[in-house]
mmCIF file of C-alpha atoms and ligand atoms in Angstrom:
data_model
loop_
_atom_site.group_PDB
_atom_site.id
_atom_site.type_symbol
_atom_site.label_atom_id
_atom_site.label_comp_id
_atom_site.label_asym_id
_atom_site.label_seq_id
_atom_site.Cartn_x
_atom_site.Cartn_y
_atom_site.Cartn_z
ATOM 1 C CA MET A 375 2.745 32.396 -5.432
ATOM 2 C CA SER A 376 1.554 31.520 -1.955
ATOM 3 C CA VAL A 377 2.793 28.305 -0.395
ATOM 4 C CA LEU A 378 0.637 25.261 -0.732
ATOM 5 C CA ASN A 379 -0.206 23.325 2.444
ATOM 6 C CA LEU A 380 -0.653 19.645 1.970
ATOM 7 C CA GLY A 381 -2.453 17.669 4.738
ATOM 8 C CA ILE A 382 -1.436 14.044 5.164
ATOM 9 C CA ILE A 383 -3.560 11.662 7.267
ATOM 10 C CA GLY A 384 -1.378 9.001 8.833
ATOM 11 C CA GLY A 385 2.048 9.374 10.327
ATOM 12 C CA GLY A 386 4.073 6.304 9.394
ATOM 13 C CA GLN A 387 7.084 6.035 7.112
ATOM 14 C CA LEU A 388 5.003 6.616 4.035
ATOM 15 C CA GLY A 389 3.918 9.989 5.491
ATOM 16 C CA SER A 390 7.584 10.749 6.186
ATOM 17 C CA MET A 391 8.654 10.030 2.578
ATOM 18 C CA LEU A 392 5.665 12.009 1.235
ATOM 19 C CA SER A 393 6.681 14.917 3.509
ATOM 20 C CA SER A 394 10.285 14.836 2.294
ATOM 21 C CA ALA A 395 9.137 14.751 -1.358
ATOM 22 C CA ALA A 396 6.777 17.700 -0.738
ATOM 23 C CA LYS A 397 9.509 19.683 0.923
ATOM 24 C CA ARG A 398 11.694 19.455 -2.155
ATOM 25 C CA LEU A 399 8.771 20.917 -4.104
ATOM 26 C CA ASN A 400 8.400 23.778 -1.607
ATOM 27 C CA ILE A 401 5.088 22.410 -0.365
ATOM 28 C CA LYS A 402 4.396 22.521 3.367
ATOM 29 C CA THR A 403 3.108 19.340 5.003
ATOM 30 C CA ILE A 404 0.795 19.028 7.992
ATOM 31 C CA VAL A 405 0.521 15.419 9.254
ATOM 32 C CA TYR A 406 -2.449 14.235 11.299
ATOM 33 C CA SER A 407 -2.079 10.958 13.190
ATOM 34 C CA ASP A 408 -3.593 9.109 16.143
ATOM 35 C CA ASP A 409 -0.144 7.975 17.237
ATOM 36 C CA ASN A 410 1.715 10.525 19.232
ATOM 37 C CA PHE A 411 5.032 8.814 18.384
ATOM 38 C CA SER A 412 4.418 8.941 14.631
ATOM 39 C CA PRO A 413 7.764 8.944 12.822
ATOM 40 C CA ALA A 414 6.486 11.362 10.193
ATOM 41 C CA GLN A 415 6.567 14.235 12.751
ATOM 42 C CA ASN A 416 10.343 14.258 12.251
ATOM 43 C CA PHE A 417 9.877 15.031 8.508
ATOM 44 C CA CYS A 418 6.765 17.194 8.215
ATOM 45 C CA ASP A 419 6.353 20.957 8.896
ATOM 46 C CA LYS A 420 3.573 20.583 11.429
ATOM 47 C CA PHE A 421 2.202 17.557 13.303
ATOM 48 C CA ILE A 422 -1.291 17.270 14.797
ATOM 49 C CA PHE A 423 -2.079 14.444 17.171
ATOM 50 C CA GLY A 424 -5.712 13.295 17.475
ATOM 51 C CA SER A 425 -7.963 10.356 16.953
ATOM 52 C CA TYR A 426 -9.580 9.765 13.524
ATOM 53 C CA GLY A 427 -13.055 10.335 15.168
ATOM 54 C CA ASP A 428 -12.206 13.617 16.974
ATOM 55 C CA LYS A 429 -14.176 16.156 15.000
ATOM 56 C CA GLU A 430 -12.712 19.293 16.636
ATOM 57 C CA LYS A 431 -9.122 18.184 16.181
ATOM 58 C CA ILE A 432 -9.815 17.255 12.579
ATOM 59 C CA LEU A 433 -11.381 20.638 11.919
ATOM 60 C CA GLU A 434 -8.270 22.269 13.326
ATOM 61 C CA PHE A 435 -6.232 20.237 10.861
ATOM 62 C CA VAL A 436 -8.620 21.051 7.954
ATOM 63 C CA LYS A 437 -8.246 24.774 8.602
ATOM 64 C CA GLU A 438 -4.406 24.546 8.190
ATOM 65 C CA VAL A 439 -4.402 22.796 4.814
ATOM 66 C CA ASP A 440 -5.297 23.404 1.175
ATOM 67 C CA ILE A 441 -5.515 19.787 0.030
ATOM 68 C CA ILE A 442 -5.663 16.513 1.894
ATOM 69 C CA THR A 443 -4.303 13.065 1.113
ATOM 70 C CA TYR A 444 -3.670 9.970 3.208
ATOM 71 C CA GLU A 445 -0.854 7.422 3.599
ATOM 72 C CA PHE A 446 -2.829 4.403 4.863
ATOM 73 C CA GLU A 447 -6.204 3.086 3.876
ATOM 74 C CA ASN A 448 -7.839 2.237 7.191
ATOM 75 C CA ILE A 449 -9.290 5.655 7.913
ATOM 76 C CA PRO A 450 -13.030 5.707 8.678
ATOM 77 C CA PHE A 451 -14.982 6.691 5.514
ATOM 78 C CA GLU A 452 -17.098 9.113 7.576
ATOM 79 C CA THR A 453 -14.018 11.085 8.544
ATOM 80 C CA LEU A 454 -12.694 11.392 5.008
ATOM 81 C CA ASN A 455 -16.138 12.171 3.656
ATOM 82 C CA GLU A 456 -16.712 14.931 6.275
ATOM 83 C CA ILE A 457 -13.299 16.471 5.564
ATOM 84 C CA ASN A 458 -14.053 16.404 1.853
ATOM 85 C CA LYS A 459 -16.951 18.814 2.357
ATOM 86 C CA PHE A 460 -14.486 21.516 3.368
ATOM 87 C CA LYS A 461 -11.278 20.725 1.440
ATOM 88 C CA SER A 462 -10.660 18.303 -1.369
ATOM 89 C CA VAL A 463 -9.478 14.849 -0.335
ATOM 90 C CA LEU A 464 -7.486 12.984 -2.978
ATOM 91 C CA PRO A 465 -7.759 10.119 -3.783
ATOM 92 C CA LYS A 466 -11.535 10.486 -3.327
ATOM 93 C CA PRO A 467 -13.044 9.073 -0.105
ATOM 94 C CA SER A 468 -15.291 6.745 -2.088
ATOM 95 C CA ILE A 469 -12.241 4.990 -3.540
ATOM 96 C CA ASN A 470 -10.825 4.469 -0.127
ATOM 97 C CA ARG A 471 -14.129 3.019 1.129
ATOM 98 C CA LEU A 472 -14.163 0.593 -1.762
ATOM 99 C CA ILE A 473 -10.609 -0.604 -1.383
ATOM 100 C CA GLN A 474 -10.485 -0.865 2.375
ATOM 101 C CA HIS A 475 -13.080 -3.649 2.166
ATOM 102 C CA ARG A 476 -11.594 -6.837 0.674
ATOM 103 C CA LEU A 477 -14.883 -8.111 -0.634
ATOM 104 C CA ALA A 478 -15.992 -4.856 -2.354
ATOM 105 C CA GLU A 479 -12.467 -4.481 -3.703
ATOM 106 C CA LYS A 480 -12.472 -7.963 -5.245
ATOM 107 C CA ASP A 481 -16.036 -7.576 -6.632
ATOM 108 C CA PHE A 482 -14.985 -4.322 -8.300
ATOM 109 C CA ILE A 483 -11.869 -5.968 -9.878
ATOM 110 C CA ASN A 484 -13.908 -8.897 -11.231
ATOM 111 C CA ASN A 485 -16.631 -6.613 -12.527
ATOM 112 C CA ILE A 486 -14.091 -4.977 -14.820
ATOM 113 C CA ASN A 487 -13.010 -8.433 -16.085
ATOM 114 C CA ILE A 488 -9.733 -8.641 -14.243
ATOM 115 C CA ARG A 489 -8.780 -11.900 -12.647
ATOM 116 C CA THR A 490 -8.456 -12.324 -8.841
ATOM 117 C CA THR A 491 -8.059 -15.424 -6.754
ATOM 118 C CA ARG A 492 -11.345 -17.268 -6.129
ATOM 119 C CA TYR A 493 -13.023 -15.879 -3.042
ATOM 120 C CA ALA A 494 -16.222 -16.102 -0.982
ATOM 121 C CA SER A 495 -17.750 -14.098 1.808
ATOM 122 C CA ILE A 496 -17.940 -15.963 5.089
ATOM 123 C CA GLU A 497 -20.892 -14.791 7.171
ATOM 124 C CA LYS A 498 -21.782 -17.850 9.189
ATOM 125 C CA LYS A 499 -20.106 -21.082 10.218
ATOM 126 C CA SER A 500 -22.096 -23.188 7.712
ATOM 127 C CA ASP A 501 -20.763 -21.134 4.799
ATOM 128 C CA MET A 502 -17.467 -22.860 5.206
ATOM 129 C CA GLU A 503 -18.920 -26.337 4.796
ATOM 130 C CA THR A 504 -19.922 -25.654 1.170
ATOM 131 C CA LEU A 505 -16.549 -24.247 0.246
ATOM 132 C CA LYS A 506 -14.277 -27.238 0.591
ATOM 133 C CA ASP A 507 -12.912 -26.792 -2.924
ATOM 134 C CA PHE A 508 -11.392 -23.503 -1.711
ATOM 135 C CA PHE A 509 -9.109 -25.482 0.597
ATOM 136 C CA PRO A 510 -6.228 -24.942 1.094
ATOM 137 C CA GLY A 511 -7.242 -21.365 1.494
ATOM 138 C CA ILE A 512 -6.585 -18.213 3.533
ATOM 139 C CA LEU A 513 -9.301 -16.655 5.681
ATOM 140 C CA LYS A 514 -8.897 -12.906 5.917
ATOM 141 C CA THR A 515 -10.694 -10.135 7.765
ATOM 142 C CA THR A 516 -12.560 -7.973 5.224
ATOM 143 C CA THR A 517 -11.264 -4.791 6.779
ATOM 144 C CA MET A 518 -8.254 -3.442 8.687
ATOM 145 C CA GLY A 519 -5.719 -6.089 7.584
ATOM 146 C CA TYR A 520 -2.133 -5.241 6.698
ATOM 147 C CA ASP A 521 1.233 -7.039 6.662
ATOM 148 C CA GLY A 522 -0.580 -10.337 6.926
ATOM 149 C CA LYS A 523 -2.469 -9.324 10.051
ATOM 150 C CA GLY A 524 -5.928 -10.866 10.365
ATOM 151 C CA GLN A 525 -5.142 -13.813 8.075
ATOM 152 C CA TYR A 526 -5.493 -17.527 8.858
ATOM 153 C CA PRO A 527 -4.404 -20.505 6.693
ATOM 154 C CA ILE A 528 -7.285 -22.986 6.382
ATOM 155 C CA ASN A 529 -6.440 -26.521 5.207
ATOM 156 C CA ASN A 530 -9.599 -28.199 6.429
ATOM 157 C CA LEU A 531 -12.822 -27.600 8.355
ATOM 158 C CA ASN A 532 -11.035 -28.423 11.607
ATOM 159 C CA ASP A 533 -8.549 -25.608 11.147
ATOM 160 C CA PHE A 534 -11.528 -23.245 10.872
ATOM 161 C CA LYS A 535 -13.333 -24.688 13.889
ATOM 162 C CA LYS A 536 -10.245 -24.349 16.130
ATOM 163 C CA LEU A 537 -10.075 -20.593 15.332
ATOM 164 C CA ASN A 538 -13.486 -20.015 16.873
ATOM 165 C CA LEU A 539 -13.823 -16.616 15.220
ATOM 166 C CA ASN A 540 -16.621 -14.071 15.712
ATOM 167 C CA LEU A 541 -17.851 -13.989 12.094
ATOM 168 C CA THR A 542 -19.865 -10.787 12.518
ATOM 169 C CA ASP A 543 -16.531 -8.914 12.060
ATOM 170 C CA GLY A 544 -16.618 -9.885 8.353
ATOM 171 C CA TYR A 545 -14.348 -12.489 6.677
ATOM 172 C CA ILE A 546 -13.442 -13.585 3.201
ATOM 173 C CA LEU A 547 -12.043 -17.008 2.211
ATOM 174 C CA GLU A 548 -9.557 -17.025 -0.616
ATOM 175 C CA LYS A 549 -8.228 -20.051 -2.403
ATOM 176 C CA LEU A 550 -4.529 -20.334 -2.009
ATOM 177 C CA VAL A 551 -2.586 -19.610 -5.214
ATOM 178 C CA LYS A 552 0.446 -21.833 -5.838
ATOM 179 C CA LEU A 553 2.739 -18.924 -6.125
ATOM 180 C CA LYS A 554 5.631 -18.695 -8.555
ATOM 181 C CA LYS A 555 6.118 -15.017 -7.969
ATOM 182 C CA GLU A 556 4.596 -11.781 -6.680
ATOM 183 C CA ILE A 557 4.916 -8.493 -8.515
ATOM 184 C CA SER A 558 3.521 -5.002 -8.080
ATOM 185 C CA VAL A 559 2.865 -2.126 -10.461
ATOM 186 C CA ILE A 560 2.873 1.444 -9.253
ATOM 187 C CA ILE A 561 1.025 4.090 -11.299
ATOM 188 C CA THR A 562 0.414 7.780 -10.681
ATOM 189 C CA ARG A 563 -2.670 9.044 -12.470
ATOM 190 C CA PHE A 564 -2.896 12.825 -13.082
ATOM 191 C CA GLY A 565 -6.210 12.784 -15.031
ATOM 192 C CA LYS A 566 -7.781 11.223 -18.098
ATOM 193 C CA ASN A 567 -5.168 9.456 -20.273
ATOM 194 C CA ASP A 568 -2.517 11.204 -18.185
ATOM 195 C CA TYR A 569 -0.396 8.992 -15.978
ATOM 196 C CA SER A 570 3.131 7.930 -15.129
ATOM 197 C CA ILE A 571 3.617 4.192 -14.737
ATOM 198 C CA TYR A 572 6.675 2.395 -13.253
ATOM 199 C CA GLU A 573 7.860 -0.955 -14.517
ATOM 200 C CA PRO A 574 6.660 -4.070 -12.651
ATOM 201 C CA ILE A 575 8.536 -4.748 -9.403
ATOM 202 C CA GLU A 576 9.280 -8.285 -8.173
ATOM 203 C CA ASN A 577 8.522 -8.781 -4.455
ATOM 204 C CA THR A 578 9.306 -11.539 -1.953
ATOM 205 C CA HIS A 579 7.553 -11.819 1.322
ATOM 206 C CA GLU A 580 8.611 -13.419 4.599
ATOM 207 C CA ASN A 581 5.824 -14.240 7.082
ATOM 208 C CA GLN A 582 3.431 -12.320 4.800
ATOM 209 C CA ILE A 583 5.493 -9.125 5.218
ATOM 210 C CA LEU A 584 7.300 -7.614 2.218
ATOM 211 C CA LYS A 585 11.100 -8.360 2.535
ATOM 212 C CA HIS A 586 12.709 -7.756 -0.938
ATOM 213 C CA SER A 587 11.716 -5.783 -4.002
ATOM 214 C CA LYS A 588 13.681 -5.528 -7.280
ATOM 215 C CA ILE A 589 13.618 -4.196 -10.781
ATOM 216 C CA PRO A 590 13.635 -5.579 -13.341
ATOM 217 C CA ALA A 591 11.157 -8.262 -12.364
ATOM 218 C CA ASP A 592 12.015 -11.641 -13.836
ATOM 219 C CA ILE A 593 8.774 -12.100 -15.778
ATOM 220 C CA ASN A 594 7.740 -12.860 -19.413
ATOM 221 C CA ASP A 595 6.660 -10.167 -21.861
ATOM 222 C CA ASN A 596 2.952 -11.061 -21.549
ATOM 223 C CA ILE A 597 2.897 -10.589 -17.789
ATOM 224 C CA PHE A 598 4.959 -7.432 -18.134
ATOM 225 C CA LYS A 599 2.367 -5.937 -20.503
ATOM 226 C CA GLN A 600 -0.750 -7.393 -18.899
ATOM 227 C CA SER A 601 0.125 -6.171 -15.409
ATOM 228 C CA LYS A 602 0.625 -2.672 -16.673
ATOM 229 C CA GLU A 603 -2.558 -2.694 -18.733
ATOM 230 C CA TRP A 604 -4.637 -3.936 -15.802
ATOM 231 C CA SER A 605 -3.141 -1.261 -13.534
ATOM 232 C CA ILE A 606 -4.047 1.407 -16.051
ATOM 233 C CA THR A 607 -7.591 0.026 -16.333
ATOM 234 C CA ILE A 608 -8.014 -0.017 -12.561
ATOM 235 C CA ALA A 609 -6.712 3.555 -12.126
ATOM 236 C CA ASP A 610 -8.951 4.812 -14.985
ATOM 237 C CA GLU A 611 -12.072 2.986 -13.715
ATOM 238 C CA LEU A 612 -11.567 4.572 -10.287
ATOM 239 C CA LYS A 613 -10.862 7.984 -11.894
ATOM 240 C CA TYR A 614 -7.980 7.899 -9.532
ATOM 241 C CA ILE A 615 -5.773 10.963 -8.733
ATOM 242 C CA GLY A 616 -2.386 10.191 -7.132
ATOM 243 C CA THR A 617 -0.201 7.132 -6.714
ATOM 244 C CA LEU A 618 -1.746 3.659 -6.569
ATOM 245 C CA CYS A 619 -0.178 0.248 -6.241
ATOM 246 C CA VAL A 620 -1.634 -2.990 -7.663
ATOM 247 C CA GLU A 621 -0.233 -6.199 -6.088
ATOM 248 C CA PHE A 622 -0.245 -9.313 -8.297
ATOM 249 C CA PHE A 623 0.199 -13.020 -7.921
ATOM 250 C CA ILE A 624 1.741 -15.188 -10.704
ATOM 251 C CA ASP A 625 0.976 -18.889 -10.408
ATOM 252 C CA ARG A 626 3.102 -21.809 -11.557
ATOM 253 C CA ASN A 627 1.284 -21.816 -14.947
ATOM 254 C CA ASP A 628 2.130 -18.143 -15.471
ATOM 255 C CA ASN A 629 -1.466 -17.000 -14.803
ATOM 256 C CA LEU A 630 -1.637 -13.480 -13.512
ATOM 257 C CA TYR A 631 -4.119 -12.492 -10.706
ATOM 258 C CA VAL A 632 -4.682 -9.149 -8.938
ATOM 259 C CA ASN A 633 -4.144 -9.749 -5.236
ATOM 260 C CA GLU A 634 -5.021 -6.323 -3.892
ATOM 261 C CA ILE A 635 -4.995 -2.618 -4.604
ATOM 262 C CA ALA A 636 -3.328 -0.082 -2.287
ATOM 263 C CA PRO A 637 -4.860 3.413 -2.733
ATOM 264 C CA ARG A 638 -1.598 5.047 -1.766
ATOM 265 C CA VAL A 639 2.151 5.006 -2.105
ATOM 266 C CA HIS A 640 3.532 1.499 -1.425
ATOM 267 C CA ASN A 641 6.488 -0.183 0.248
ATOM 268 C CA SER A 642 7.469 -1.961 -2.938
ATOM 269 C CA GLY A 643 7.951 1.449 -4.605
ATOM 270 C CA HIS A 644 10.597 2.740 -2.137
ATOM 271 C CA LEU A 645 13.217 1.860 -4.743
ATOM 272 C CA THR A 646 11.737 4.504 -7.055
ATOM 273 C CA ILE A 647 13.336 7.213 -4.857
ATOM 274 C CA ASN A 648 16.801 6.195 -6.112
ATOM 275 C CA ALA A 649 16.046 4.338 -9.354
ATOM 276 C CA TYR A 650 13.921 6.905 -11.150
ATOM 277 C CA ASN A 651 14.120 10.628 -11.882
ATOM 278 C CA VAL A 652 10.718 11.072 -10.059
ATOM 279 C CA SER A 653 9.815 8.860 -7.120
ATOM 280 C CA GLN A 654 6.300 7.484 -6.373
ATOM 281 C CA PHE A 655 6.161 10.005 -3.484
ATOM 282 C CA GLU A 656 6.993 13.056 -5.583
ATOM 283 C CA ASN A 657 4.552 11.861 -8.281
ATOM 284 C CA HIS A 658 1.753 11.458 -5.665
ATOM 285 C CA VAL A 659 2.369 14.972 -4.362
ATOM 286 C CA ARG A 660 2.541 16.345 -7.941
ATOM 287 C CA ALA A 661 -0.757 14.665 -8.880
ATOM 288 C CA VAL A 662 -2.827 15.561 -5.785
ATOM 289 C CA CYS A 663 -1.481 19.182 -5.797
ATOM 290 C CA SER A 664 -2.118 19.589 -9.625
ATOM 291 C CA LEU A 665 1.532 20.239 -10.360
ATOM 292 C CA GLU A 666 3.169 19.480 -13.721
ATOM 293 C CA LYS A 667 3.865 15.858 -14.599
ATOM 294 C CA ILE A 668 7.477 15.205 -15.462
ATOM 295 C CA PRO A 669 8.283 12.448 -17.984
ATOM 296 C CA LEU A 670 9.359 9.408 -16.050
ATOM 297 C CA LYS A 671 12.891 8.065 -16.633
ATOM 298 C CA LYS A 672 14.436 5.023 -15.147
ATOM 299 C CA LEU A 673 17.974 5.692 -13.986
ATOM 300 C CA SER A 674 19.068 2.264 -12.798
ATOM 301 C CA ASN A 675 18.033 -1.270 -11.909
ATOM 302 C CA ALA A 676 17.634 -1.662 -8.133
ATOM 303 C CA LYS A 677 16.830 -3.892 -5.224
ATOM 304 C CA MET A 678 15.419 -2.985 -1.844
ATOM 305 C CA VAL A 679 15.451 -4.852 1.435
ATOM 306 C CA ASN A 680 13.187 -4.003 4.329
ATOM 307 C CA LEU A 681 14.845 -3.915 7.791
ATOM 308 C CA ILE A 682 12.331 -5.476 10.128
ATOM 309 C CA GLY A 683 12.495 -5.308 13.899
ATOM 310 C CA LYS A 684 15.999 -5.700 15.292
ATOM 311 C CA GLU A 685 17.560 -5.945 11.794
ATOM 312 C CA ILE A 686 17.904 -2.110 11.952
ATOM 313 C CA GLU A 687 20.202 -2.134 14.979
ATOM 314 C CA PRO A 688 23.582 -2.956 13.335
ATOM 315 C CA TYR A 689 22.994 -0.293 10.664
ATOM 316 C CA ARG A 690 22.173 2.359 13.311
ATOM 317 C CA LYS A 691 25.410 1.547 15.132
ATOM 318 C CA ASN A 692 27.865 1.139 12.322
ATOM 319 C CA LEU A 693 26.867 2.120 8.852
ATOM 320 C CA GLU A 694 29.039 0.747 6.070
ATOM 321 C CA LEU A 695 27.543 1.388 2.710
ATOM 322 C CA ASN A 696 28.826 1.353 -0.858
ATOM 323 C CA LYS A 697 28.277 4.344 -3.126
ATOM 324 C CA ASN A 698 25.375 2.642 -4.798
ATOM 325 C CA GLN A 699 23.539 1.986 -1.467
ATOM 326 C CA PHE A 700 20.966 4.153 0.311
ATOM 327 C CA PHE A 701 19.938 3.627 3.873
ATOM 328 C CA PHE A 702 16.575 4.874 5.272
ATOM 329 C CA ASP A 703 15.948 4.870 9.001
ATOM 330 C CA TYR A 704 12.230 5.549 9.768
ATOM 331 C CA GLN A 705 13.263 6.892 13.123
ATOM 332 C CA LYS A 706 10.728 4.828 15.017
ATOM 333 C CA LYS A 707 11.487 5.063 18.686
ATOM 334 C CA GLU A 708 10.560 1.523 19.629
ATOM 335 C CA VAL A 709 12.001 -1.501 17.909
ATOM 336 C CA LYS A 710 9.255 -4.073 17.676
ATOM 337 C CA GLU A 711 9.141 -7.550 16.205
ATOM 338 C CA LYS A 712 7.613 -7.591 12.693
ATOM 339 C CA ARG A 713 7.747 -3.734 12.527
ATOM 340 C CA LYS A 714 9.158 -2.109 9.437
ATOM 341 C CA MET A 715 12.086 -0.012 10.847
ATOM 342 C CA GLY A 716 13.943 1.069 7.702
ATOM 343 C CA HIS A 717 15.146 -0.132 4.316
ATOM 344 C CA ILE A 718 18.214 -0.202 2.088
ATOM 345 C CA THR A 719 18.038 0.370 -1.640
ATOM 346 C CA THR A 720 21.004 -0.822 -3.807
ATOM 347 C CA LEU A 721 21.358 0.375 -7.357
ATOM 348 C CA ILE A 722 22.479 -2.558 -9.522
HETATM 349 P P1 ADP B 1075 -1.993 -7.565 3.270
HETATM 350 O O1 ADP B 1075 -3.154 -6.632 3.270
HETATM 351 O O2 ADP B 1075 -1.655 -8.030 4.701
HETATM 352 O O3 ADP B 1075 -0.867 -7.088 2.473
HETATM 353 P P2 ADP B 1075 -2.382 -9.674 1.332
HETATM 354 O O4 ADP B 1075 -3.680 -10.198 0.856
HETATM 355 O O5 ADP B 1075 -1.573 -8.896 0.330
HETATM 356 O O6 ADP B 1075 -2.582 -8.906 2.670
HETATM 357 O O7 ADP B 1075 -1.489 -10.911 1.843
HETATM 358 C C1 ADP B 1075 -0.186 -10.781 2.248
HETATM 359 C C2 ADP B 1075 0.685 -11.919 1.615
HETATM 360 O O8 ADP B 1075 0.221 -13.216 1.947
HETATM 361 C C3 ADP B 1075 0.623 -11.869 0.092
HETATM 362 O O9 ADP B 1075 1.515 -10.860 -0.470
HETATM 363 C C4 ADP B 1075 0.996 -13.286 -0.230
HETATM 364 O O10 ADP B 1075 2.414 -13.494 -0.088
HETATM 365 C C5 ADP B 1075 0.317 -14.054 0.824
HETATM 366 N N1 ADP B 1075 -1.097 -14.420 0.287
HETATM 367 C C6 ADP B 1075 -2.204 -13.829 0.638
HETATM 368 N N2 ADP B 1075 -3.322 -14.327 -0.019
HETATM 369 C C7 ADP B 1075 -2.841 -15.364 -0.761
HETATM 370 C C8 ADP B 1075 -3.434 -16.332 -1.602
HETATM 371 N N3 ADP B 1075 -4.731 -16.338 -1.858
HETATM 372 N N4 ADP B 1075 -2.602 -17.271 -2.187
HETATM 373 C C9 ADP B 1075 -1.304 -17.236 -1.947
HETATM 374 N N5 ADP B 1075 -0.638 -16.358 -1.149
HETATM 375 C C10 ADP B 1075 -1.367 -15.455 -0.508
HETATM 376 MG MG1 MG B 1076 -0.700 -7.014 0.382
#
């Protein structure tokens, strides 16, 4: 059988981990990124550097690959759609377009009768005046946000006025949920009624950036079941192929809300590399490359901690790990504040 060439758009740590998973399945990976220092170039078979609007460079990439996937959602729809005319892009570009826009994403979730936080589109300054019962709230850009970027807490009208934002960029106001807990569910869909689903993962954030993940999540049976059911419904409605993550809020009255969907492998699922027989990365590669699905088996409970910014440094210098601990260094050249540099998974 000839070797399969998998194209991955985006060159961050998720691209690295997808490349490593593909390698173990004897699939070659070609990563395309607009960052010449992408860490994934250390893990893939071939790296192509170019902007996401550079048609010639992208065509060069398309010629090299059989199938294309992506590791982050903020890729222009036009680019994915253009590529899809030549080689199949999975998950479908239309899914990416829907989910990369917070308003369209939340409308979609509500239309299939799944609860989200209350939200409203903010198009002009006066919109805010009629939305006082959304305070305290969070104002978010409708596109391009990640790790809490492009988010502003709004307690009153004055907070909003002080920001002096250009509203033509597109914003959404969400009512703040009094959080008891955050969880996520990762699901890999292979086709109709054919998926692998991981158990809910409990997540804690610091400064809106994921810090800790663990399984099992400390949640009641209803939330355990409901979060999995909603994730299956979302994946089915989207006719999704590949790995998807649904992030949830649980409020102090044990109400469950979908926060957002990530149409890709997800940071909270890093622990699946060590805690399951098949990781979220391997499952994604298997699904988009039409390989066989392997029955999912949990091997251990686990917890993961993200190493952010300088936190990586002591581990790079002097690594002391127990047998049940696994250290991942994303090999990013520059240590930056708030940047995810690596993680440690501990089997418990
Ligand atoms: P990002 O795309 O940056 O991950 P999220 O919408 O997931 O954006 O927000 C990041 C984090 O900020 C969430 O995981 C949560 O901790 C907090 N947060 C965001 N929106 C709300 C909200 N409406 N109520 C309570 N906490 C929120
Ligand atoms: Mg999020």
